[in-house]
PDB file of C-alpha atoms and ligand atoms in Angstrom:
ATOM      1  CA  UNK A   1      -2.867   3.167 166.576  1.00 83.00           C
ATOM      2  CA  UNK A   2      -0.636   3.272 163.527  1.00 94.00           C
ATOM      3  CA  UNK A   3       0.102   0.064 161.575  1.00 96.00           C
ATOM      4  CA  UNK A   4       3.647  -1.216 161.507  1.00 98.00           C
ATOM      5  CA  UNK A   5       5.146  -4.424 160.161  1.00 98.00           C
ATOM      6  CA  UNK A   6       6.851  -6.648 162.741  1.00 99.00           C
ATOM      7  CA  UNK A   7       9.222  -9.172 161.203  1.00 99.00           C
ATOM      8  CA  UNK A   8      10.539 -11.978 163.394  1.00 98.00           C
ATOM      9  CA  UNK A   9      13.636 -14.005 162.766  1.00 98.00           C
ATOM     10  CA  UNK A  10      13.040 -17.620 163.823  1.00 98.00           C
ATOM     11  CA  UNK A  11      16.169 -19.416 165.106  1.00 97.00           C
ATOM     12  CA  UNK A  12      17.333 -17.729 168.328  1.00 96.00           C
ATOM     13  CA  UNK A  13      14.377 -15.353 168.466  1.00 98.00           C
ATOM     14  CA  UNK A  14      11.282 -17.561 168.625  1.00 98.00           C
ATOM     15  CA  UNK A  15      12.990 -20.880 169.455  1.00 98.00           C
ATOM     16  CA  UNK A  16      16.491 -21.896 170.526  1.00 95.00           C
ATOM     17  CA  UNK A  17      17.345 -24.195 167.635  1.00 96.00           C
ATOM     18  CA  UNK A  18      21.035 -23.167 167.594  1.00 94.00           C
ATOM     19  CA  UNK A  19      21.728 -26.115 169.928  1.00 95.00           C
ATOM     20  CA  UNK A  20      20.285 -28.577 167.367  1.00 97.00           C
ATOM     21  CA  UNK A  21      22.202 -26.954 164.496  1.00 97.00           C
ATOM     22  CA  UNK A  22      25.324 -27.306 166.669  1.00 97.00           C
ATOM     23  CA  UNK A  23      24.814 -30.994 167.409  1.00 97.00           C
ATOM     24  CA  UNK A  24      24.109 -31.853 163.776  1.00 98.00           C
ATOM     25  CA  UNK A  25      27.085 -29.829 162.430  1.00 98.00           C
ATOM     26  CA  UNK A  26      29.380 -31.236 165.145  1.00 98.00           C
ATOM     27  CA  UNK A  27      28.506 -34.829 164.236  1.00 98.00           C
ATOM     28  CA  UNK A  28      29.110 -34.028 160.596  1.00 98.00           C
ATOM     29  CA  UNK A  29      32.506 -32.399 161.300  1.00 98.00           C
ATOM     30  CA  UNK A  30      33.519 -35.307 163.550  1.00 98.00           C
ATOM     31  CA  UNK A  31      32.586 -37.788 160.837  1.00 97.00           C
ATOM     32  CA  UNK A  32      34.956 -35.905 158.514  1.00 97.00           C
ATOM     33  CA  UNK A  33      37.748 -36.139 161.109  1.00 97.00           C
ATOM     34  CA  UNK A  34      37.811 -32.697 162.728  1.00 98.00           C
ATOM     35  CA  UNK A  35      36.098 -30.900 165.580  1.00 97.00           C
ATOM     36  CA  UNK A  36      33.534 -28.111 165.619  1.00 97.00           C
ATOM     37  CA  UNK A  37      33.247 -25.809 168.627  1.00 95.00           C
ATOM     38  CA  UNK A  38      30.413 -23.777 170.204  1.00 91.00           C
ATOM     39  CA  UNK A  39      32.388 -20.641 169.374  1.00 92.00           C
ATOM     40  CA  UNK A  40      32.410 -21.565 165.710  1.00 95.00           C
ATOM     41  CA  UNK A  41      28.668 -22.332 165.953  1.00 92.00           C
ATOM     42  CA  UNK A  42      28.088 -18.749 167.168  1.00 87.00           C
ATOM     43  CA  UNK A  43      29.503 -17.508 163.861  1.00 89.00           C
ATOM     44  CA  UNK A  44      26.906 -19.501 161.950  1.00 92.00           C
ATOM     45  CA  UNK A  45      23.908 -17.710 163.454  1.00 92.00           C
ATOM     46  CA  UNK A  46      21.765 -16.293 160.655  1.00 92.00           C
ATOM     47  CA  UNK A  47      24.030 -17.900 158.047  1.00 92.00           C
ATOM     48  CA  UNK A  48      22.395 -20.085 155.410  1.00 93.00           C
ATOM     49  CA  UNK A  49      22.903 -23.843 155.288  1.00 95.00           C
ATOM     50  CA  UNK A  50      25.154 -23.696 152.191  1.00 95.00           C
ATOM     51  CA  UNK A  51      27.320 -20.915 153.615  1.00 93.00           C
ATOM     52  CA  UNK A  52      27.528 -22.703 156.982  1.00 96.00           C
ATOM     53  CA  UNK A  53      28.865 -25.891 155.390  1.00 98.00           C
ATOM     54  CA  UNK A  54      31.401 -23.872 153.345  1.00 97.00           C
ATOM     55  CA  UNK A  55      32.711 -22.247 156.537  1.00 97.00           C
ATOM     56  CA  UNK A  56      32.835 -25.551 158.441  1.00 98.00           C
ATOM     57  CA  UNK A  57      34.810 -27.289 155.668  1.00 98.00           C
ATOM     58  CA  UNK A  58      37.231 -24.328 155.545  1.00 98.00           C
ATOM     59  CA  UNK A  59      37.696 -24.491 159.347  1.00 98.00           C
ATOM     60  CA  UNK A  60      38.473 -28.210 158.972  1.00 98.00           C
ATOM     61  CA  UNK A  61      40.844 -27.541 156.046  1.00 98.00           C
ATOM     62  CA  UNK A  62      38.756 -29.951 154.011  1.00 97.00           C
ATOM     63  CA  UNK A  63      37.642 -29.781 150.378  1.00 97.00           C
ATOM     64  CA  UNK A  64      34.976 -32.032 148.880  1.00 97.00           C
ATOM     65  CA  UNK A  65      33.420 -32.568 145.445  1.00 98.00           C
ATOM     66  CA  UNK A  66      30.145 -30.828 144.581  1.00 98.00           C
ATOM     67  CA  UNK A  67      28.405 -34.159 144.828  1.00 98.00           C
ATOM     68  CA  UNK A  68      29.812 -34.850 148.313  1.00 98.00           C
ATOM     69  CA  UNK A  69      28.889 -31.286 149.357  1.00 98.00           C
ATOM     70  CA  UNK A  70      25.251 -31.931 148.475  1.00 98.00           C
ATOM     71  CA  UNK A  71      25.396 -35.272 150.295  1.00 98.00           C
ATOM     72  CA  UNK A  72      26.740 -33.574 153.451  1.00 98.00           C
ATOM     73  CA  UNK A  73      24.008 -30.916 153.315  1.00 98.00           C
ATOM     74  CA  UNK A  74      21.350 -33.621 153.176  1.00 98.00           C
ATOM     75  CA  UNK A  75      23.004 -35.605 155.932  1.00 98.00           C
ATOM     76  CA  UNK A  76      23.159 -32.606 158.250  1.00 98.00           C
ATOM     77  CA  UNK A  77      19.579 -31.607 157.581  1.00 98.00           C
ATOM     78  CA  UNK A  78      18.294 -35.144 158.098  1.00 98.00           C
ATOM     79  CA  UNK A  79      19.865 -35.250 161.544  1.00 98.00           C
ATOM     80  CA  UNK A  80      18.707 -31.710 162.359  1.00 98.00           C
ATOM     81  CA  UNK A  81      15.124 -32.675 161.455  1.00 98.00           C
ATOM     82  CA  UNK A  82      15.282 -35.590 163.882  1.00 98.00           C
ATOM     83  CA  UNK A  83      15.713 -33.011 166.681  1.00 98.00           C
ATOM     84  CA  UNK A  84      13.087 -30.699 165.202  1.00 98.00           C
ATOM     85  CA  UNK A  85      10.533 -33.503 165.029  1.00 98.00           C
ATOM     86  CA  UNK A  86      10.740 -33.864 168.801  1.00 97.00           C
ATOM     87  CA  UNK A  87      10.031 -30.155 169.432  1.00 97.00           C
ATOM     88  CA  UNK A  88       6.841 -28.858 171.043  1.00 97.00           C
ATOM     89  CA  UNK A  89       5.427 -25.606 172.507  1.00 97.00           C
ATOM     90  CA  UNK A  90       7.686 -25.863 175.559  1.00 97.00           C
ATOM     91  CA  UNK A  91      10.622 -24.765 173.358  1.00 97.00           C
ATOM     92  CA  UNK A  92       9.133 -21.380 172.502  1.00 98.00           C
ATOM     93  CA  UNK A  93      11.361 -18.728 174.101  1.00 98.00           C
ATOM     94  CA  UNK A  94       9.876 -16.788 177.070  1.00 98.00           C
ATOM     95  CA  UNK A  95       7.198 -14.167 176.307  1.00 98.00           C
ATOM     96  CA  UNK A  96       7.304 -14.629 172.541  1.00 98.00           C
ATOM     97  CA  UNK A  97       3.594 -15.569 172.483  1.00 98.00           C
ATOM     98  CA  UNK A  98       2.712 -12.533 174.661  1.00 98.00           C
ATOM     99  CA  UNK A  99       4.354 -10.124 172.213  1.00 98.00           C
ATOM    100  CA  UNK A 100       2.936 -11.925 169.151  1.00 98.00           C
ATOM    101  CA  UNK A 101      -0.583 -11.870 170.586  1.00 98.00           C
ATOM    102  CA  UNK A 102      -0.333  -8.201 171.563  1.00 98.00           C
ATOM    103  CA  UNK A 103       0.718  -7.268 168.007  1.00 98.00           C
ATOM    104  CA  UNK A 104      -2.025  -9.384 166.448  1.00 98.00           C
ATOM    105  CA  UNK A 105      -4.696  -8.027 168.838  1.00 98.00           C
ATOM    106  CA  UNK A 106      -3.615  -4.512 167.826  1.00 98.00           C
ATOM    107  CA  UNK A 107      -3.884  -5.247 164.108  1.00 98.00           C
ATOM    108  CA  UNK A 108      -0.170  -4.967 163.385  1.00 98.00           C
ATOM    109  CA  UNK A 109       1.431  -6.777 160.435  1.00 98.00           C
ATOM    110  CA  UNK A 110       3.289  -9.869 161.654  1.00 98.00           C
ATOM    111  CA  UNK A 111       5.694 -11.758 159.382  1.00 98.00           C
ATOM    112  CA  UNK A 112       8.534 -14.239 159.626  1.00 98.00           C
ATOM    113  CA  UNK A 113      11.878 -13.419 158.000  1.00 98.00           C
ATOM    114  CA  UNK A 114      14.189 -16.398 158.384  1.00 98.00           C
ATOM    115  CA  UNK A 115      17.178 -17.927 156.556  1.00 96.00           C
ATOM    116  CA  UNK A 116      15.914 -21.374 157.422  1.00 97.00           C
ATOM    117  CA  UNK A 117      14.360 -23.708 154.871  1.00 97.00           C
ATOM    118  CA  UNK A 118      12.780 -25.570 157.780  1.00 98.00           C
ATOM    119  CA  UNK A 119      10.904 -22.544 159.129  1.00 98.00           C
ATOM    120  CA  UNK A 120       7.368 -23.773 158.452  1.00 98.00           C
ATOM    121  CA  UNK A 121       8.047 -27.223 159.935  1.00 98.00           C
ATOM    122  CA  UNK A 122       9.429 -25.640 163.108  1.00 98.00           C
ATOM    123  CA  UNK A 123       6.524 -23.174 163.471  1.00 98.00           C
ATOM    124  CA  UNK A 124       4.100 -26.083 163.013  1.00 98.00           C
ATOM    125  CA  UNK A 125       5.888 -28.147 165.690  1.00 98.00           C
ATOM    126  CA  UNK A 126       5.599 -25.325 168.235  1.00 98.00           C
ATOM    127  CA  UNK A 127       2.064 -24.394 167.108  1.00 98.00           C
ATOM    128  CA  UNK A 128       2.843 -20.820 166.081  1.00 98.00           C
ATOM    129  CA  UNK A 129       2.348 -21.062 162.332  1.00 98.00           C
ATOM    130  CA  UNK A 130      -1.139 -19.477 162.417  1.00 98.00           C
ATOM    131  CA  UNK A 131       0.217 -16.365 164.193  1.00 98.00           C
ATOM    132  CA  UNK A 132       2.097 -15.177 161.101  1.00 98.00           C
ATOM    133  CA  UNK A 133       0.256 -13.323 158.342  1.00 98.00           C
ATOM    134  CA  UNK A 134       3.118 -14.056 155.942  1.00 98.00           C
ATOM    135  CA  UNK A 135       6.277 -16.129 155.972  1.00 98.00           C
ATOM    136  CA  UNK A 136       9.473 -15.439 154.049  1.00 98.00           C
ATOM    137  CA  UNK A 137      12.132 -18.113 154.593  1.00 97.00           C
ATOM    138  CA  UNK A 138      15.231 -19.671 153.091  1.00 96.00           C
ATOM    139  CA  UNK A 139      13.161 -21.122 150.239  1.00 96.00           C
ATOM    140  CA  UNK A 140      12.129 -17.657 149.039  1.00 96.00           C
ATOM    141  CA  UNK A 141      15.421 -15.789 148.860  1.00 95.00           C
ATOM    142  CA  UNK A 142      18.573 -15.958 146.779  1.00 93.00           C
ATOM    143  CA  UNK A 143      20.761 -13.726 148.947  1.00 94.00           C
ATOM    144  CA  UNK A 144      21.627 -14.555 152.550  1.00 90.00           C
ATOM    145  CA  UNK A 145      21.669 -12.064 155.477  1.00 92.00           C
ATOM    146  CA  UNK A 146      23.314  -9.497 155.858  1.00 94.00           C
ATOM    147  CA  UNK A 147      21.696  -8.887 152.473  1.00 96.00           C
ATOM    148  CA  UNK A 148      18.291  -7.277 153.252  1.00 98.00           C
ATOM    149  CA  UNK A 149      16.364  -9.374 150.670  1.00 98.00           C
ATOM    150  CA  UNK A 150      14.532 -11.526 153.217  1.00 98.00           C
ATOM    151  CA  UNK A 151      13.229  -8.533 155.209  1.00 98.00           C
ATOM    152  CA  UNK A 152      12.374  -6.463 152.104  1.00 98.00           C
ATOM    153  CA  UNK A 153      10.348  -9.423 150.794  1.00 98.00           C
ATOM    154  CA  UNK A 154       8.606  -9.740 154.158  1.00 98.00           C
ATOM    155  CA  UNK A 155       7.696  -6.021 154.121  1.00 98.00           C
ATOM    156  CA  UNK A 156       6.365  -6.399 150.601  1.00 98.00           C
ATOM    157  CA  UNK A 157       4.337  -9.476 151.594  1.00 98.00           C
ATOM    158  CA  UNK A 158       2.718  -7.397 154.367  1.00 98.00           C
ATOM    159  CA  UNK A 159       2.219  -4.481 151.990  1.00 98.00           C
ATOM    160  CA  UNK A 160       4.021  -2.202 154.481  1.00 98.00           C
ATOM    161  CA  UNK A 161       6.878   0.151 153.624  1.00 98.00           C
ATOM    162  CA  UNK A 162      10.333  -0.934 154.851  1.00 98.00           C
ATOM    163  CA  UNK A 163      10.698   2.206 156.980  1.00 98.00           C
ATOM    164  CA  UNK A 164       7.491   1.210 158.802  1.00 98.00           C
ATOM    165  CA  UNK A 165       8.880  -2.235 159.638  1.00 98.00           C
ATOM    166  CA  UNK A 166      10.540  -3.487 162.794  1.00 98.00           C
ATOM    167  CA  UNK A 167      12.822  -6.548 162.876  1.00 99.00           C
ATOM    168  CA  UNK A 168      13.559  -8.854 165.841  1.00 98.00           C
ATOM    169  CA  UNK A 169      16.967 -10.524 165.335  1.00 98.00           C
ATOM    170  CA  UNK A 170      19.517 -12.460 167.353  1.00 96.00           C
ATOM    171  CA  UNK A 171      22.317 -12.446 164.769  1.00 94.00           C
ATOM    172  CA  UNK A 172      24.755  -9.746 163.740  1.00 93.00           C
ATOM    173  CA  UNK A 173      24.120 -10.512 160.045  1.00 93.00           C
ATOM    174  CA  UNK A 174      20.362 -10.172 160.667  1.00 96.00           C
ATOM    175  CA  UNK A 175      20.708  -6.830 162.484  1.00 98.00           C
ATOM    176  CA  UNK A 176      22.844  -5.542 159.613  1.00 97.00           C
ATOM    177  CA  UNK A 177      20.248  -6.784 157.099  1.00 97.00           C
ATOM    178  CA  UNK A 178      17.475  -4.919 158.967  1.00 98.00           C
ATOM    179  CA  UNK A 179      19.549  -1.744 159.144  1.00 98.00           C
ATOM    180  CA  UNK A 180      20.339  -1.895 155.430  1.00 98.00           C
ATOM    181  CA  UNK A 181      16.640  -2.403 154.711  1.00 98.00           C
ATOM    182  CA  UNK A 182      16.016   0.888 156.555  1.00 98.00           C
ATOM    183  CA  UNK A 183      13.954  -0.891 159.231  1.00 98.00           C
ATOM    184  CA  UNK A 184      14.042  -0.503 163.006  1.00 98.00           C
ATOM    185  CA  UNK A 185      16.293  -3.283 164.320  1.00 98.00           C
ATOM    186  CA  UNK A 186      15.669  -4.861 167.713  1.00 98.00           C
ATOM    187  CA  UNK A 187      18.471  -7.166 168.840  1.00 98.00           C
ATOM    188  CA  UNK A 188      17.537 -10.099 171.029  1.00 98.00           C
ATOM    189  CA  UNK A 189      20.651 -11.135 172.924  1.00 96.00           C
ATOM    190  CA  UNK A 190      23.853  -9.599 174.191  1.00 95.00           C
ATOM    191  CA  UNK A 191      24.697  -5.889 173.897  1.00 97.00           C
ATOM    192  CA  UNK A 192      28.329  -6.852 173.333  1.00 94.00           C
ATOM    193  CA  UNK A 193      27.397  -8.674 170.154  1.00 93.00           C
ATOM    194  CA  UNK A 194      24.352  -6.854 168.804  1.00 96.00           C
ATOM    195  CA  UNK A 195      25.500  -3.257 169.361  1.00 98.00           C
ATOM    196  CA  UNK A 196      24.577  -2.256 165.802  1.00 98.00           C
ATOM    197  CA  UNK A 197      20.849  -2.688 166.612  1.00 98.00           C
ATOM    198  CA  UNK A 198      18.589   0.302 167.362  1.00 98.00           C
ATOM    199  CA  UNK A 199      17.389  -1.378 170.568  1.00 98.00           C
ATOM    200  CA  UNK A 200      18.721  -4.442 172.398  1.00 98.00           C
ATOM    201  CA  UNK A 201      17.009  -6.734 174.903  1.00 98.00           C
ATOM    202  CA  UNK A 202      18.221  -9.945 176.468  1.00 98.00           C
ATOM    203  CA  UNK A 203      14.898 -11.594 175.666  1.00 98.00           C
ATOM    204  CA  UNK A 204      11.197 -10.808 175.149  1.00 98.00           C
ATOM    205  CA  UNK A 205      10.464 -10.695 178.882  1.00 98.00           C
ATOM    206  CA  UNK A 206      12.209  -7.307 178.829  1.00 98.00           C
ATOM    207  CA  UNK A 207       9.983  -5.921 176.062  1.00 98.00           C
ATOM    208  CA  UNK A 208       7.117  -4.029 177.681  1.00 98.00           C
ATOM    209  CA  UNK A 209       3.756  -3.100 176.210  1.00 98.00           C
ATOM    210  CA  UNK A 210       4.774   0.557 176.637  1.00 98.00           C
ATOM    211  CA  UNK A 211       7.863  -0.013 174.505  1.00 98.00           C
ATOM    212  CA  UNK A 212       5.821  -1.723 171.779  1.00 98.00           C
ATOM    213  CA  UNK A 213       3.254   1.107 171.791  1.00 98.00           C
ATOM    214  CA  UNK A 214       6.063   3.673 171.502  1.00 98.00           C
ATOM    215  CA  UNK A 215       7.487   1.817 168.472  1.00 98.00           C
ATOM    216  CA  UNK A 216       4.072   1.504 166.830  1.00 98.00           C
ATOM    217  CA  UNK A 217       3.146   5.150 167.275  1.00 96.00           C
ATOM    218  CA  UNK A 218       6.502   6.731 166.432  1.00 90.00           C
TER     219      UNK A 218
HETATM  220  C1  BG6 B 301      19.268 -19.576 160.419  1.00 94.50           C
HETATM  221  C2  BG6 B 301      20.166 -20.161 161.498  1.00 94.50           C
HETATM  222  O1  BG6 B 301      18.100 -19.103 160.988  1.00 94.50           O
HETATM  223  O2  BG6 B 301      18.954 -20.569 159.466  1.00 94.50           O
HETATM  224  C3  BG6 B 301      21.386 -20.785 160.860  1.00 94.50           C
HETATM  225  O3  BG6 B 301      20.535 -19.137 162.404  1.00 94.50           O
HETATM  226  C4  BG6 B 301      20.973 -21.818 159.830  1.00 94.50           C
HETATM  227  O4  BG6 B 301      22.191 -21.367 161.867  1.00 94.50           O
HETATM  228  C5  BG6 B 301      20.048 -21.161 158.785  1.00 94.50           C
HETATM  229  O5  BG6 B 301      22.104 -22.348 159.156  1.00 94.50           O
HETATM  230  C6  BG6 B 301      19.548 -22.158 157.732  1.00 94.50           C
HETATM  231  O6  BG6 B 301      18.726 -23.082 158.377  1.00 94.50           O
HETATM  232  P1  BG6 B 301      18.205 -24.441 157.709  1.00 94.50           P
HETATM  233  O7  BG6 B 301      17.123 -24.891 158.664  1.00 94.50           O
HETATM  234  O8  BG6 B 301      17.633 -24.106 156.362  1.00 94.50           O
HETATM  235  O9  BG6 B 301      19.341 -25.371 157.628  1.00 94.50           O
HETATM  236 MG1   MG B 302      18.471 -16.136 164.284  1.00 94.50          MG
END
């Protein structure tokens, strides 16, 4: 078997944390006197914490001082972490461990490429941290997806060329980042949203061993 690098996004691919981001952002928006909808939350998938807050404040026609901005970021993350601290293995999305274990058993490079600064905490909570050879997260990058920095760094950390890497992503920005990095992009979610990806599956239960073998040996 050939060796490829498999880079996993975290939120929406390994665990469904979008619901916790939503609750924390909604409470924050409400405390500032405006609402925040699930549709708006969709647009924040893959978007960094700073950029998310900028968008939310713009939607609420609100401007704040730099100091207040930092305060709001901390407030949101503190509430988000309260949800994260209650997480356990039951929140891992279906068949993610099967695919991870298959890749590891077949000596493939496995890395995390996430915008989240909470990635390690979340992986620890769901007991998946040890599955990843390397982790590149929001603490390691200066440019947010759709910039390819996070995935290029992950490829480098695995010592595998970008064109030999495969990315699992649930966000449009993430699929675009993978494509720009010259990697194979696998969208996890709806075809209507992720149509720019090379392959699209609703979830990992649809990803067969045959498919993975084909990707590895291509
Ligand atoms: C991404 C999520 O994975 O991480 C975004 O899709 C989130 O919704 C971003 O804003 C940053 O996460 P965190 O945990 O650093 O606030
Ligand atoms: Mg995601």
